[in-house]
Structures are given as structure tokens and as C-alpha cells.
Amino acid sequence: MSIKIALAGNPNCGKTTLFNALTGSNQFVGNWPGVTVEKKEGKLKGHKDVIIMDLPGIYSLSPYTLEEVVARNYLIGERPDAILNIVDGTNIERNLYLSTQLMELGIPVIMAVNMMDIVEKSGDKIHINKLSEKLGCEVVEISALKGTGIQKAAEKAVAIANQKNNKPPVHKFAAEVESVLDSIEDKLGNDVPEEQKRFFAIKLLEKDEKIQSQMKRVPDVTEEITRIERELDDDTESIITNERYVYISSIIDQCLTRSMKNKLTISDKIDRIVTNRFLALPIFAAVMFIVYYASVTTVGSWATDWVNDSLFGDEMNLFGLQLPGIPVMAESFLTAIGCADWLQGLLVNGIIAGVGAVLGFVPQMLVLFIFLAFLESCGYMARVAFIMDRVFRKFGLSGKSFIPMLIGSGCGVPGIMASRTIENDRDRKMTIMTTTFIPCGAKLPIIALIAGALFDGASWVAPSAYFVGIAAIICSGIILKKTRMFAGDPAPFVMELPAYHMPTVGNVLRSMWERGWSFIKKAGTIILLSTIVVWFASYFGWVDGQFRMLEAMELDHSILAKLGSTISWLFIPLGWGNWKSAVAALTGLVAKENVVGTFGILYGFAEVAEDGSEIWGTLAGSMTAVAAYSFLVFNLLCAPCFAAMGAIKREMNNTRWFWFAVGYQTLLAYIVALCVYQVGTLITTGSFGFFTVVAFALIAGFIYLLVRPEKAKSESKVKLTSIAGAK
């Protein structure tokens, strides 16, 4: 029978570094059932029967955040054989709060005091033996980053897990509180196992609704609660919290000897510059410029260009050898063996093109992920969230929302995936819904096409696209925060600012690969399948009553053309109600850069440049400048590509929330595009009609939603405890 060991600790205590060191490549990454919090488990090196579970970083077992709900549900419901509690030695007093709660669970605990190398360097001294004696559990020194002491900690956890009937000692509260807890434990009777009575008694005294709802028969503890609150003149939750800190304070002086040095640490000196009120934003802009210059413009761009233009192009240079690209080789091979035209088209234009569309993004993403992993591991990204919180909080978002939006300017998929760093579920969902409003790299060809074809390459078009995206995010934040689903202030911004340190190469590469592989698996399959479907719908149709594969000049008869004609009337109020524009917007759901390629095919050009310069004249003759800008706005704000939608589905982990997000994005895009066209046409031509009235009514309603007062907070509370059971 396998042994389960749970890793528990505060955020940034080194827990994940320890997990990676103990499990190596024997890891399984997914999501906890029903929630979007990442679930990691692995097998201990050299022990096939020992499973290590990496719990989310939490500050307590009170169910205030999604991570705390997940961790507590696992510890109470699954009952691991032992807990390896990782404590940050540089801030041991704060870390011990969670430790006191873990020991109350009745599960054997081994405490691993991490970052001991930093503690020693600072001149502080932690008396491990004294700490072990006071806490009543075994304590070991480790440095997860350097790998010292970690094997000893793991072996002790395995050893204590193998000991049967091992009930660790529990710290004592004040006499008045102990008396009440004893009374509640007696009332629990046989409803709760003996080793769990202490934890349940404390949670009942704290009026924990989650624990009460889990019990079949809740004992009547009202009298005890009333008595202790009257005696100590405070509510019971505050009493318990205070008692924990009193207990920690009573032992910390005996277990920790602080250095008499008062000089600033290196991290403090760096933070005086990078978090400075005036220098913080310029420094951050410079750092991100370097990151994107390397990952998007130079190194990543070179790799991506080679994949797109060489590997999946006509000819590639491989170690000095000139070889045909994969599509050319595949086409030559299929022609040589006499493959049917339809099957050849499916394999070359459908499957290989679909794979190429996915792999073309991967090099840039991997380079970007390396930089982001480095910035996260060294501690800088925590400072960025702190800096941006002051700005974003004014619009109902957390400072942590800025990072996904920044990453989303390169590609929406990693931007959406980055939202998992946001602890608050409402803020996370709002960030997922709004991140793709920022124009990603795939939308740049659409911007270039509209700017060149209709605005003579005007320099204001591209910046205006970014301003539209930013305005959509700000307005969405203000409006959504006033609805029942998102109402309330952003969660209090609590983030540990870890000491700066140099990340290990292994951890950076592992983080990069986990993110990159997740993109390839999830987004790749979706965009591959959708490309095949679009290929089939584009090249097959009915001609003279016969269903067959179409020639290039017969695309008006394709399934896609019929579908475009069916839905094109929807876009008449937006100024581009012809089937070709409707189909182009539709294929943009597969990949936004498909919009330019679709126009090229539908207007008779087999291949077009990235900015579609060949079709500028034709497109300019088919729609007005105002209609073109309406088309641009719609494609910027509407539901993103299938790859990004797949990422939204995965991160939301809830079908209803996924459709709500996609529906909101599309509806907002439609409304804004309609207003742009109708008001723009009124200004440029003086034309006034029914939809002009509709546009002004929508603008009035939009302004009302922006300025209306917020609902009372009592009406808008969302119970995070209920989210854990969402399906």
C-alpha cells in the first residue's frame, strides 16, 4: 500500500523547489477536481510506493481563498499519512501560524526549516532542538535550493508515516479556551475520529460554516461560545487567532537568536530602487522591453521564422543542407504514391498546416517562458504585482491581473494560463475574460491589413487598437465589479516578497517546459482539429447538385460560403454584411492571422503577405473606412482563437463560466463595432437610421453601467467554500 506525504507551507517558502528536488521527473500535473488550482503529485525518488502531494501555498487553513479550501479539503478528506511542513527560516515567526493549525489535524508532522543557508549568512541562529521540543514534532534543517538536508527530511517523513497510532502532541491554548475546547470535544462523541476531535472542536468554536455543513449532527456549542466571548470580550475567531500568536511569541524567543546587525539586506537595498514610487514603472518597462525584445523580436523571432518559413515553408537550411520544407516533402511523397487529391489536401493543407500553425508559436513561447520563469523564481514578479496593484485596484482588478495581460500581448494562450497566479477566484475569472482584449501578435496582421488597405498605412491605427483593448479592460472591470457575480472590492493584496536569489537552471527549464508542453497538448489539439474542419468546409461544397471537392475559383459554392451567407445579415448593422467578411471573421476564430489568408483566398490570391498587401485595393473597394475600422474592432474584442478559447475552458474549469466569458467578449465586440460604424457613418456621411438610434441607446446604457453605484456589499458576497464543489 502506498504512503501519501503532503507538502504544506506558506507561498514562496520553497515548497515547489523541494517538491521538484524530491520527485524529479516523476511528476503528474493537473487541476484539483472542480477547481482551477494546479495539482501536483509525484513519486519520491527511490521509493515507488511513496506519493508526495504538493499542496497550494497557503497562510492558514481558514477557507478564505480557493487555495485554502483545496488544501484543507485534501488534508481533512484524504488524510495523508504524514505532513512535511516547509517553513521559511528567514521569517519563521509568521510561518509558524500555519504550523500550529497543521499539528491540530492529528496527522504526523515533520517540520523542515528551509533557507538555512540564508539564515546563517544573516547571522541569525535557529535552535532546532529547542524548536522541536516546544512544538512537539521533529524539526530538520534544509536548503531546498542547494539540496542540503532534503533527503533526510523525506526519510523522516516516510518513517513517521509508517508508525501506526502516532498521535503528535498538540500545543495548549490559555486555560479558559482549553476548557471550552474540552467541552466541545466531549460533545462530538463518536461523530468524529479521536485524532480529528481537536481540529473540529477549534473550527466549531470559530463558527466555521464549512465544518458545520460537513457534519451530520452539529453539537450545540452555542453556550460555550457565548461564555468564552463574554469572558474575553471578543468574538471566538479573533480569540483563537490571538491565542495562536500568543503561543508562537511564547516560544520564539527561546528558539531564535537574532543577529545584532541592523544593516539592510541585499534584497532590501534592491527593493529601495525597484519598488520606488517614481522608478518602479520605468524599471519594469525596461525589464519587459528586454524580455519581449529577446523573445518576440530577436531570439524567439528567429526561431519562429525558421519554423514558419523553413520547416513548414518551401525550403529549409538544416546544418548547411538545403532541404525542402515539410509541406513540400509531404506533397511530393503523396503525389509519388498516387494519393487522392482530397486526402492530399487534408494532409497537407489541413493536418500539416494545423500542426505548423501551433508549432510556429512554440519557439517564441519557450523563450518568453524562460524569461518569465527566471523573473518569477528570482522574486521580481512578486514586486511587479505589488507595484501594479495601486493602479489596477482603481478599476476593480488585482495587481496580479497585470502580468497575464502583459503576457497576452504576445499570445493570449500563455496570458490566460498566467491568470492562475491570482488567488481570488472572482479576480481570476475577470482577468481570464479580459486578457484577450489586448491585441496579441496574431492580431497584428489584421491591424496591418486594415491600416494599409483603408487608411493608407496611417500610423495612428495600430496604437488605437491597443487603446481600444485597454479601454475594454478598464470598462469591463468597472462594469463587471458592479454585478452580483463580481461585486465587492478586490481581495486584500497579500503577497510575500521573497528574498532575491539566483534560480537554478533545472527549476527554470522545468517551469518553461511545463508551460510549453501544456500549450502544445491543449491548444495544439484544438487548433489542429479546427483547422481540419475549416479546410473541409472551405474546399468542399455542392456544384450542380453534386457534392465534391472544389477548385480555387469555385469557393462561392463551399460549405463555408453557405455558412457565411447564412450569418452575414448579422453584421449588416456593423457595415460589413457580405459573406466574405463574415467568413473571414469566422475563420479568425481558428487563428486570428487566418483573417488575412481567408481574404486572400476569397479574393482570388493563393498566397498573400502577412499584411495582405496584395488585396489592399480589392478590400478597399468592398467596404468603407468606417466599416473597416468596425471590422477591426470586432476582431480585436470578440472571442479569441480556438487555442485561446481552449485555454479559457481549461482555466475556468466550468462549462457555464466558459460560455459566459466567450459570450461576454463577443457581445461587447458586437456592441462596440456597431456603435463605431453607426456613429462614424453619421459623422462622415450624415446618414441616420434605425440602427443609429440603437447605437445611441447602447452608448447611453453603457455610460449608465459605468457610473451607476455599486450594490451593497452584503448583497454581493461570494462564498468561496462553495466553489470547491463546482462542476
XYZ file of C-alpha atoms in Angstrom:
727
model
C 0.000 0.000 0.000
C 1.386 3.408 -0.986
C 2.304 6.109 1.539
C 0.964 9.639 0.990
C 3.015 12.611 2.191
C 1.622 16.141 1.816
C 3.920 19.142 1.384
C 2.371 22.161 3.118
C 3.670 25.661 3.661
C 3.266 29.384 3.017
C 3.663 30.818 -0.504
C 7.304 31.341 -1.510
C 8.648 29.142 1.296
C 10.494 26.920 -1.205
C 7.869 24.177 -1.257
C 7.787 23.725 -5.033
C 11.590 23.706 -5.233
C 11.620 20.954 -2.613
C 8.901 19.030 -4.459
C 10.872 19.160 -7.715
C 14.043 18.025 -5.942
C 12.317 15.092 -4.225
C 10.343 13.828 -7.222
C 12.463 14.822 -10.234
C 10.653 13.784 -13.423
C 8.189 11.502 -11.605
C 5.529 14.242 -11.547
C 1.900 14.423 -12.574
C 0.437 17.900 -13.103
C -3.267 18.658 -13.444
C -6.059 20.567 -11.726
C -7.832 19.699 -8.494
C -11.301 18.280 -9.211
C -13.781 21.086 -9.763
C -11.318 23.970 -9.380
C -8.568 25.659 -11.390
C -5.874 25.403 -8.724
C -2.933 23.395 -10.015
C -2.492 19.917 -8.585
C 0.982 18.390 -8.443
C 1.875 14.950 -7.218
C 4.869 12.718 -7.765
C 6.733 9.680 -6.522
C 9.660 10.101 -4.163
C 12.953 9.245 -5.814
C 13.962 5.714 -4.875
C 10.559 4.949 -3.315
C 7.947 3.664 -5.768
C 5.371 3.355 -3.003
C 5.729 6.920 -1.626
C 3.499 9.586 -3.217
C 4.224 13.234 -2.487
C 1.408 15.777 -2.894
C 2.389 19.417 -3.359
C -0.438 21.418 -1.766
C -1.080 25.039 -2.814
C 0.869 27.667 -0.883
C -1.394 28.961 1.888
C -1.184 31.134 5.008
C -3.806 29.279 7.041
C -6.419 26.511 6.925
C -9.281 29.009 7.181
C -11.364 28.778 3.971
C -10.899 32.348 2.754
C -9.195 31.607 -0.581
C -9.612 28.852 -3.141
C -6.156 27.500 -2.306
C -7.020 27.235 1.390
C -10.252 25.403 0.544
C -8.371 22.921 -1.644
C -5.597 22.297 0.896
C -7.989 21.886 3.793
C -10.353 19.589 1.898
C -7.426 17.359 0.971
C -5.978 17.199 4.481
C -9.341 16.528 6.125
C -10.836 14.286 3.442
C -7.832 12.343 2.131
C -5.919 12.170 5.436
C -2.332 11.759 4.156
C -0.043 9.538 6.222
C 2.265 12.434 7.108
C 2.704 16.176 6.518
C 6.074 17.657 5.602
C 5.656 21.256 6.754
C 8.082 23.605 4.967
C 8.884 26.733 6.952
C 10.785 29.764 5.708
C 13.614 30.148 8.203
C 14.089 33.815 7.313
C 10.541 34.584 8.521
C 9.884 31.743 10.910
C 7.503 33.572 13.265
C 4.889 34.204 10.570
C 5.265 30.696 9.108
C 4.546 29.046 12.462
C 0.889 30.181 12.370
C 0.083 27.575 9.701
C 2.235 25.021 11.546
C 0.065 25.272 14.661
C -3.035 24.518 12.553
C -1.395 21.571 10.777
C -0.479 19.951 14.092
C -4.098 20.188 15.254
C -5.221 17.909 12.381
C -3.957 14.820 14.202
C -1.696 13.902 11.265
C 2.013 13.229 11.986
C 4.066 16.325 11.092
C 7.730 16.754 10.222
C 8.866 20.382 10.076
C 11.563 21.307 7.551
C 13.083 24.733 8.199
C 14.132 25.940 4.736
C 16.653 28.584 3.595
C 19.000 27.804 6.471
C 21.928 28.952 4.335
C 20.393 32.450 4.172
C 19.610 32.393 7.904
C 23.246 31.592 8.718
C 24.512 34.225 6.307
C 22.390 36.864 8.058
C 23.921 35.912 11.422
C 20.666 34.586 12.915
C 20.551 31.272 14.769
C 17.567 28.897 14.921
C 17.815 26.389 17.768
C 16.373 23.341 16.046
C 16.352 21.067 19.099
C 14.588 23.676 21.227
C 12.041 24.322 18.464
C 11.348 20.585 18.197
C 10.870 20.318 21.944
C 8.453 23.256 22.132
C 6.363 22.217 19.115
C 6.297 18.524 19.941
C 7.273 17.451 16.416
C 10.591 16.597 14.775
C 12.355 19.522 13.066
C 15.102 19.309 10.422
C 17.234 21.925 8.663
C 17.166 22.049 4.845
C 18.076 24.212 1.872
C 15.756 23.206 -0.968
C 17.643 25.369 -3.465
C 21.014 23.767 -2.701
C 19.576 20.328 -1.957
C 21.060 20.011 1.527
C 19.076 18.081 4.122
C 16.128 17.337 1.817
C 16.682 13.592 1.658
C 16.887 13.417 5.449
C 13.593 15.314 5.739
C 11.904 12.959 3.242
C 13.179 9.849 5.034
C 11.940 11.121 8.403
C 8.521 11.832 6.850
C 8.389 8.279 5.469
C 9.475 6.855 8.815
C 6.849 8.744 10.815
C 4.180 7.806 8.248
C 4.997 4.130 8.800
C 4.486 4.428 12.550
C 0.972 3.371 13.459
C -1.120 5.095 16.119
C 1.269 8.017 16.148
C -0.637 10.993 17.533
C 1.618 14.061 17.761
C 1.388 16.353 20.808
C -0.735 19.471 20.344
C 0.140 22.891 21.742
C -2.024 24.297 24.532
C -4.110 27.473 24.483
C -4.987 29.570 27.524
C -6.857 27.730 30.303
C -10.225 29.389 29.518
C -10.032 28.342 25.845
C -8.789 24.835 26.723
C -11.795 24.368 28.997
C -14.236 25.248 26.218
C -12.409 23.040 23.696
C -12.522 20.069 26.086
C -16.265 20.561 26.481
C -16.808 20.666 22.700
C -14.631 17.553 22.180
C -16.803 15.674 24.686
C -19.938 16.689 22.784
C -18.508 15.425 19.492
C -18.675 11.903 20.865
C -18.214 9.227 18.217
C -19.220 11.507 15.341
C -15.574 12.454 14.787
C -12.485 10.177 14.959
C -10.387 10.717 18.078
C -7.383 12.144 16.202
C -9.565 14.786 14.481
C -11.524 15.982 17.510
C -9.119 18.789 18.354
C -9.304 20.320 14.873
C -13.109 20.043 14.657
C -13.555 21.491 18.136
C -11.459 24.551 17.260
C -13.296 25.082 13.981
C -16.692 24.778 15.664
C -15.572 27.297 18.275
C -14.558 29.605 15.393
C -18.097 29.180 13.917
C -16.633 27.637 10.770
C -19.615 27.173 8.411
C -17.736 24.756 6.168
C -17.033 22.335 9.021
C -20.581 22.678 10.345
C -22.027 21.823 6.921
C -19.814 18.719 6.656
C -21.055 17.208 9.933
C -24.221 15.164 10.032
C -25.056 16.233 13.567
C -23.563 19.508 14.757
C -23.283 19.606 18.554
C -24.848 22.566 20.282
C -21.856 24.695 21.261
C -23.752 27.981 21.497
C -23.475 28.085 25.272
C -19.703 27.579 25.234
C -19.233 30.188 22.516
C -21.353 32.743 24.361
C -19.489 32.114 27.616
C -15.990 32.488 26.189
C -16.941 35.595 24.178
C -18.433 37.187 27.286
C -15.416 36.327 29.457
C -12.796 37.532 26.965
C -14.905 40.291 25.364
C -14.169 39.269 21.765
C -15.511 37.003 19.031
C -14.246 33.411 19.112
C -12.408 33.526 15.773
C -10.339 36.510 16.958
C -9.758 34.786 20.297
C -8.338 31.662 18.633
C -6.188 33.746 16.265
C -4.801 35.767 19.155
C -4.120 32.596 21.154
C -2.050 31.175 18.293
C 0.129 34.283 18.129
C 0.489 34.354 21.923
C 1.690 30.751 21.799
C 4.148 31.484 18.955
C 5.503 34.536 20.781
C 5.997 32.484 23.937
C 8.365 30.053 22.211
C 10.054 32.135 19.512
C 12.466 33.957 21.841
C 13.778 30.625 23.117
C 14.111 29.124 19.633
C 15.566 32.056 17.688
C 18.598 34.213 18.383
C 18.655 37.235 16.112
C 21.802 38.912 14.887
C 22.538 42.326 16.383
C 23.299 43.646 12.920
C 20.793 46.216 11.749
C 22.176 46.753 8.287
C 19.897 46.380 5.270
C 19.966 43.102 3.385
C 20.792 42.973 -0.322
C 17.081 42.395 -1.069
C 16.155 45.480 0.944
C 18.670 47.568 -0.972
C 17.364 46.320 -4.333
C 13.745 46.940 -3.303
C 14.543 50.541 -2.411
C 15.168 51.031 -6.128
C 12.824 48.621 -7.983
C 9.767 49.420 -5.814
C 10.461 53.150 -5.621
C 7.328 55.196 -6.267
C 8.934 57.023 -9.210
C 11.424 54.476 -10.553
C 9.339 51.289 -10.282
C 7.319 51.669 -13.504
C 10.235 52.824 -15.741
C 12.395 49.937 -14.455
C 9.582 47.478 -15.055
C 9.043 48.852 -18.575
C 12.757 48.440 -19.297
C 12.777 44.857 -17.999
C 9.735 43.904 -20.057
C 11.180 45.614 -23.132
C 14.281 43.416 -22.827
C 12.150 40.299 -22.296
C 9.969 40.957 -25.323
C 12.840 42.198 -27.455
C 14.610 38.883 -26.866
C 11.602 36.563 -27.010
C 9.483 38.210 -29.713
C 11.813 40.397 -31.785
C 15.199 38.648 -31.771
C 15.908 35.151 -30.433
C 12.318 33.941 -30.340
C 11.523 35.601 -33.656
C 14.493 33.941 -35.366
C 13.387 30.532 -34.141
C 9.748 31.151 -35.049
C 10.666 32.453 -38.518
C 12.744 29.335 -39.124
C 9.840 27.080 -38.111
C 7.285 29.005 -40.209
C 9.384 29.904 -43.256
C 11.764 26.943 -43.397
C 10.495 23.897 -41.521
C 6.895 24.476 -42.621
C 7.824 26.565 -45.682
C 9.127 25.719 -49.141
C 12.784 25.210 -48.270
C 14.835 24.857 -45.091
C 18.519 25.040 -44.235
C 19.391 22.222 -41.847
C 23.064 22.054 -40.775
C 24.148 23.573 -44.072
C 21.969 21.311 -46.200
C 19.234 22.823 -48.370
C 16.180 20.620 -47.935
C 12.564 21.056 -48.968
C 10.152 22.064 -46.180
C 7.793 19.560 -44.593
C 4.753 20.588 -46.727
C 6.780 20.272 -49.944
C 8.220 16.899 -48.933
C 4.789 15.633 -47.909
C 3.177 16.858 -51.132
C 5.921 15.261 -53.271
C 5.644 11.981 -51.412
C 1.840 11.875 -51.618
C 1.926 12.710 -55.342
C 4.531 9.986 -55.960
C 2.385 7.297 -54.334
C -0.721 8.454 -56.207
C -2.623 9.795 -53.211
C -6.147 11.082 -53.897
C -6.463 14.858 -54.238
C -8.856 15.200 -51.306
C -6.641 13.152 -48.993
C -3.550 15.072 -50.109
C -5.330 18.359 -49.419
C -6.416 17.124 -45.978
C -2.916 16.016 -45.003
C -1.012 19.000 -46.442
C -3.442 21.922 -46.083
C -5.316 20.555 -43.075
C -3.190 18.476 -40.723
C 0.342 19.702 -41.570
C -0.836 23.306 -41.812
C -2.623 22.908 -38.474
C 0.447 21.485 -36.764
C 2.598 24.218 -38.311
C 0.236 26.906 -37.023
C 0.744 25.599 -33.486
C 4.476 24.873 -33.625
C 5.177 28.264 -35.185
C 4.313 29.930 -31.862
C 6.198 27.487 -29.661
C 9.791 28.852 -30.038
C 8.760 32.375 -29.060
C 6.725 30.996 -26.169
C 9.578 28.860 -24.840
C 11.972 31.806 -24.881
C 9.334 34.004 -23.201
C 8.623 31.304 -20.602
C 12.329 31.039 -19.753
C 12.498 34.770 -19.016
C 9.254 34.729 -17.016
C 10.341 31.659 -15.047
C 13.607 33.408 -14.197
C 11.836 36.612 -13.105
C 9.347 34.644 -11.003
C 11.971 32.423 -9.388
C 14.344 35.265 -8.518
C 11.491 37.162 -6.804
C 10.988 40.111 -9.163
C 7.481 39.236 -10.412
C 6.112 39.473 -6.871
C 7.336 43.086 -6.814
C 5.655 43.813 -10.168
C 2.263 42.708 -8.851
C 2.798 44.909 -5.805
C 3.664 47.912 -8.000
C 0.685 47.491 -10.364
C -1.841 46.858 -7.618
C -2.019 50.599 -6.904
C -3.170 51.228 -10.486
C -5.384 48.209 -11.150
C -7.255 48.385 -7.849
C -8.939 51.594 -9.028
C -10.653 49.575 -11.781
C -11.701 46.615 -9.651
C -8.757 44.361 -10.557
C -5.834 42.992 -8.591
C -2.227 43.948 -9.329
C -1.648 40.327 -10.279
C -4.001 40.806 -13.261
C -1.373 42.907 -14.990
C 1.040 40.030 -15.613
C -1.426 37.901 -17.677
C -2.385 40.971 -19.714
C 1.242 41.795 -20.377
C 1.998 38.240 -21.458
C -1.202 38.230 -23.534
C 0.214 40.987 -25.760
C 2.473 38.271 -27.190
C -0.096 35.460 -27.269
C -3.398 35.126 -25.477
C -2.863 31.460 -24.529
C 0.054 31.928 -22.092
C -1.595 35.148 -20.902
C -4.721 33.236 -19.913
C -2.628 30.473 -18.348
C -0.742 33.071 -16.278
C -4.015 34.045 -14.559
C -3.669 31.033 -12.246
C -1.262 33.083 -10.118
C -4.282 35.148 -8.933
C -5.605 33.634 -5.695
C -9.036 35.293 -5.614
C -11.470 33.332 -7.795
C -13.528 36.360 -8.893
C -10.438 38.357 -9.852
C -9.049 35.336 -11.708
C -12.226 34.844 -13.726
C -12.413 38.542 -14.612
C -8.780 38.532 -15.704
C -9.367 35.480 -17.918
C -12.350 37.219 -19.526
C -10.498 40.455 -20.291
C -6.896 39.392 -21.017
C -7.504 38.722 -24.723
C -8.775 42.274 -25.295
C -5.102 43.281 -25.543
C -4.066 42.762 -29.219
C -1.829 39.709 -29.449
C 0.792 39.006 -32.114
C -1.734 37.092 -34.233
C -3.956 40.206 -34.493
C -1.161 42.364 -35.862
C -1.712 41.166 -39.488
C -5.384 42.278 -39.239
C -4.291 45.684 -37.960
C -1.723 45.977 -40.764
C -4.315 44.933 -43.370
C -6.933 47.493 -42.306
C -4.355 50.259 -41.830
C -2.814 49.654 -45.248
C -5.949 48.972 -47.281
C -8.306 51.602 -45.883
C -6.171 54.187 -44.089
C -3.160 54.439 -46.379
C -0.853 52.995 -43.713
C -1.786 55.674 -41.146
C 0.405 55.389 -38.050
C -2.491 56.000 -35.636
C -4.372 52.792 -36.458
C -2.087 50.362 -34.594
C -1.841 52.423 -31.369
C -5.586 52.970 -31.449
C -6.072 49.192 -31.466
C -4.152 48.935 -28.197
C -6.102 51.849 -26.703
C -9.358 50.070 -27.642
C -8.147 46.928 -25.847
C -7.065 48.835 -22.741
C -10.357 50.772 -22.663
C -12.286 47.481 -22.953
C -10.386 46.061 -19.964
C -10.911 49.166 -17.809
C -14.602 49.482 -18.675
C -15.179 45.752 -18.189
C -13.521 45.909 -14.785
C -15.741 48.802 -13.694
C -18.970 47.290 -15.079
C -18.438 43.673 -14.011
C -17.460 44.662 -10.465
C -20.922 46.200 -10.119
C -22.682 42.923 -10.961
C -23.704 40.299 -8.448
C -21.172 37.757 -9.749
C -18.143 40.013 -9.340
C -19.290 42.585 -6.788
C -17.089 43.569 -3.867
C -13.639 45.036 -3.518
C -10.665 43.159 -4.962
C -9.239 40.699 -2.477
C -6.810 42.246 0.002
C -3.416 42.245 -1.661
C -1.310 39.923 0.455
C 1.860 38.705 -1.193
C 5.109 37.514 0.240
C 8.083 39.425 -1.155
C 10.730 36.700 -1.061
C 14.413 37.492 -0.790
C 16.113 37.805 -4.176
C 18.098 34.735 -5.132
C 19.597 33.162 -8.231
C 17.261 30.439 -9.593
C 18.661 27.045 -10.516
C 18.850 26.159 -14.203
C 16.840 22.985 -13.583
C 13.902 24.812 -11.997
C 13.784 27.443 -14.750
C 13.882 24.829 -17.525
C 11.302 22.674 -15.761
C 8.923 25.633 -15.410
C 9.454 26.559 -19.065
C 8.772 23.017 -20.249
C 5.650 22.552 -18.095
C 4.076 25.689 -19.572
C 5.207 24.973 -23.107
C 4.083 21.355 -23.082
C 0.708 22.352 -21.665
C 0.265 24.734 -24.618
C 1.294 22.111 -27.173
C -1.055 19.488 -25.738
C -4.130 21.565 -25.035
C -4.034 24.366 -27.588
C -2.370 22.233 -30.261
C -5.066 19.599 -30.411
C -7.857 22.181 -30.540
C -6.335 24.275 -33.304
C -5.345 21.150 -35.259
C -8.871 19.749 -35.259
C -10.443 23.111 -36.031
C -8.078 23.678 -38.974
C -9.109 20.348 -40.464
C -12.773 21.313 -40.125
C -12.196 24.725 -41.750
C -10.188 23.128 -44.558
C -13.022 20.696 -45.276
C -15.651 23.462 -45.136
C -13.558 25.657 -47.469
C -12.780 23.092 -50.187
C -15.974 21.027 -50.334
C -19.441 22.047 -51.458
C -22.305 21.500 -53.867
C -21.899 22.320 -57.571
C -24.748 21.485 -59.979
C -26.361 19.332 -57.315
C -23.172 17.326 -56.777
C -21.136 17.381 -53.543
C -17.439 17.353 -54.374
C -14.053 18.951 -53.767
C -13.919 22.459 -55.240
C -11.428 24.233 -57.445
C -9.913 27.561 -56.361
C -12.455 29.573 -58.417
C -15.471 27.676 -57.036
C -15.192 28.707 -53.401
C -18.521 30.570 -53.611
C -20.129 27.107 -53.506
C -18.262 25.859 -50.427
C -19.850 24.890 -47.138
C -18.055 27.854 -45.579
C -19.547 30.225 -48.159
C -23.035 28.905 -47.465
C -22.462 29.327 -43.747
C -21.109 32.842 -44.294
C -24.168 33.784 -46.344
C -26.402 32.451 -43.576
C -24.856 34.604 -40.838
C -23.751 37.646 -42.873
C -27.009 39.516 -42.171
C -25.950 39.722 -38.514
C -23.129 42.076 -39.491
C -25.137 44.447 -41.684
C -25.531 46.947 -38.773
C -21.736 46.762 -38.391
C -21.148 47.802 -42.003
C -19.693 44.575 -43.406
C -22.655 42.325 -44.071
C -21.180 40.421 -47.053
C -20.436 36.706 -46.761
C -16.702 37.057 -47.415
C -16.157 39.367 -44.447
C -18.372 37.145 -42.287
C -16.352 34.067 -43.273
C -13.060 35.888 -42.634
C -14.227 36.799 -39.110
C -15.400 33.210 -38.614
C -12.079 31.656 -39.665
C -10.394 34.132 -37.341
C -11.799 32.039 -34.509
C -9.398 29.281 -35.563
C -6.393 31.607 -35.590
C -6.634 35.382 -35.910
C -3.973 35.518 -38.624
C -6.336 33.366 -40.726
C -8.395 36.509 -41.411
C -5.812 37.862 -43.857
C -5.269 34.472 -45.509
C -9.029 33.934 -45.889
C -9.451 37.297 -47.613
C -6.601 36.337 -49.935
C -8.257 33.052 -50.931
C -11.748 34.536 -51.280
C -10.461 37.422 -53.408
C -8.514 35.081 -55.697
C -4.989 35.274 -54.285
C -3.496 31.864 -53.411
C -0.822 33.383 -51.184
C -0.612 36.794 -49.566
C 1.963 38.649 -47.498
C 1.479 38.870 -43.742
C -0.137 42.299 -44.053
C -2.230 41.231 -47.071
C -0.770 43.986 -49.296
C -1.852 42.154 -52.467
C -5.543 42.582 -51.647
C -5.495 46.158 -50.334
C -7.136 47.607 -53.425
C -9.821 44.910 -53.648
C -10.676 45.182 -49.972
C -10.808 48.990 -50.113
C -13.406 48.719 -52.868
C -15.598 46.346 -50.861
C -16.074 48.363 -47.640
C -15.822 51.921 -46.366
C -13.132 53.132 -43.981
C -15.629 53.300 -41.099
C -16.840 49.747 -41.856
C -13.226 48.553 -41.986
C -12.484 50.038 -38.581
C -15.677 48.418 -37.261
C -14.395 45.093 -38.668
C -11.052 45.670 -36.946
C -12.644 46.488 -33.571
C -14.902 43.425 -33.743
C -11.987 41.080 -34.435
C -9.892 42.678 -31.688
C -12.517 42.272 -28.958
C -14.591 39.229 -29.939
C -13.970 35.671 -28.739
C -10.291 34.808 -29.299
C -8.885 31.963 -31.405
C -9.746 28.349 -30.625
C -6.392 27.863 -28.927
C -7.118 30.722 -26.514
C -10.706 29.532 -26.035
C -9.298 26.122 -25.136
C -7.095 27.822 -22.550
C -10.143 29.721 -21.194
C -12.091 26.451 -20.926
C -9.215 24.811 -19.073
C -8.599 27.678 -16.655
C -12.291 28.294 -15.954
C -12.795 24.537 -15.495
C -16.502 25.177 -15.685
C -18.599 24.979 -18.875
C -21.074 27.688 -17.881
C -18.329 30.119 -16.959
C -16.567 29.363 -20.253
C -19.641 30.188 -22.334
C -20.312 33.270 -20.238
C -16.773 34.529 -20.909
C -16.946 33.866 -24.657
C -20.466 35.306 -24.853
C -19.463 38.472 -22.980
C -16.441 39.031 -25.240
C -18.477 38.538 -28.420
C -21.412 40.673 -27.263
C -19.102 43.506 -26.203
C -17.301 43.316 -29.566
C -20.600 43.448 -31.458
C -21.916 46.420 -29.471
C -18.692 48.440 -29.782
C -18.346 47.674 -33.520
C -21.999 48.640 -34.112
C -21.543 51.947 -32.295
C -18.291 52.658 -34.170
C -19.933 52.118 -37.564
C -23.255 53.849 -36.895
C -21.781 56.931 -35.173
C -18.863 57.046 -37.614
C -21.221 56.908 -40.603
C -23.387 59.661 -39.086
C -20.311 61.891 -38.700
C -18.769 61.179 -42.123
C -21.872 60.998 -44.327
C -24.737 62.372 -42.223
C -26.638 59.109 -42.665
C -29.211 58.494 -39.923
C -31.398 55.419 -39.467
C -32.895 52.897 -37.082
C -29.554 51.397 -36.052
C -28.175 54.881 -35.382
C -30.849 55.219 -32.710
C -29.928 51.754 -31.406
C -26.257 52.814 -31.247
C -27.030 55.915 -29.162
C -29.284 53.854 -26.867
C -26.462 51.360 -26.364
C -23.988 54.167 -25.624
C -26.394 55.633 -23.053
C -26.826 52.218 -21.420
C -23.056 51.689 -21.409
C -22.469 55.027 -19.683
C -25.156 54.185 -17.108
C -23.434 50.855 -16.311
C -20.149 52.693 -15.822
C -21.443 55.360 -13.455
C -24.184 53.530 -11.555
C -23.495 52.966 -7.837
C -22.190 49.629 -6.641
C -24.503 47.140 -4.980
C -24.322 46.843 -1.233
C -21.520 44.512 -0.256
C -23.839 42.434 1.863
C -25.747 41.516 -1.298
C -22.699 40.568 -3.283
C -20.655 38.285 -1.128
C -19.486 35.137 -2.855
C -18.812 32.111 -0.699
C -15.516 30.655 -1.828
C -16.305 27.493 0.105
C -18.970 26.641 -2.455
C -16.592 26.910 -5.385
C -14.674 23.799 -4.403
C -17.681 21.690 -5.329
C -18.407 23.424 -8.655
C -18.583 21.169 -11.680
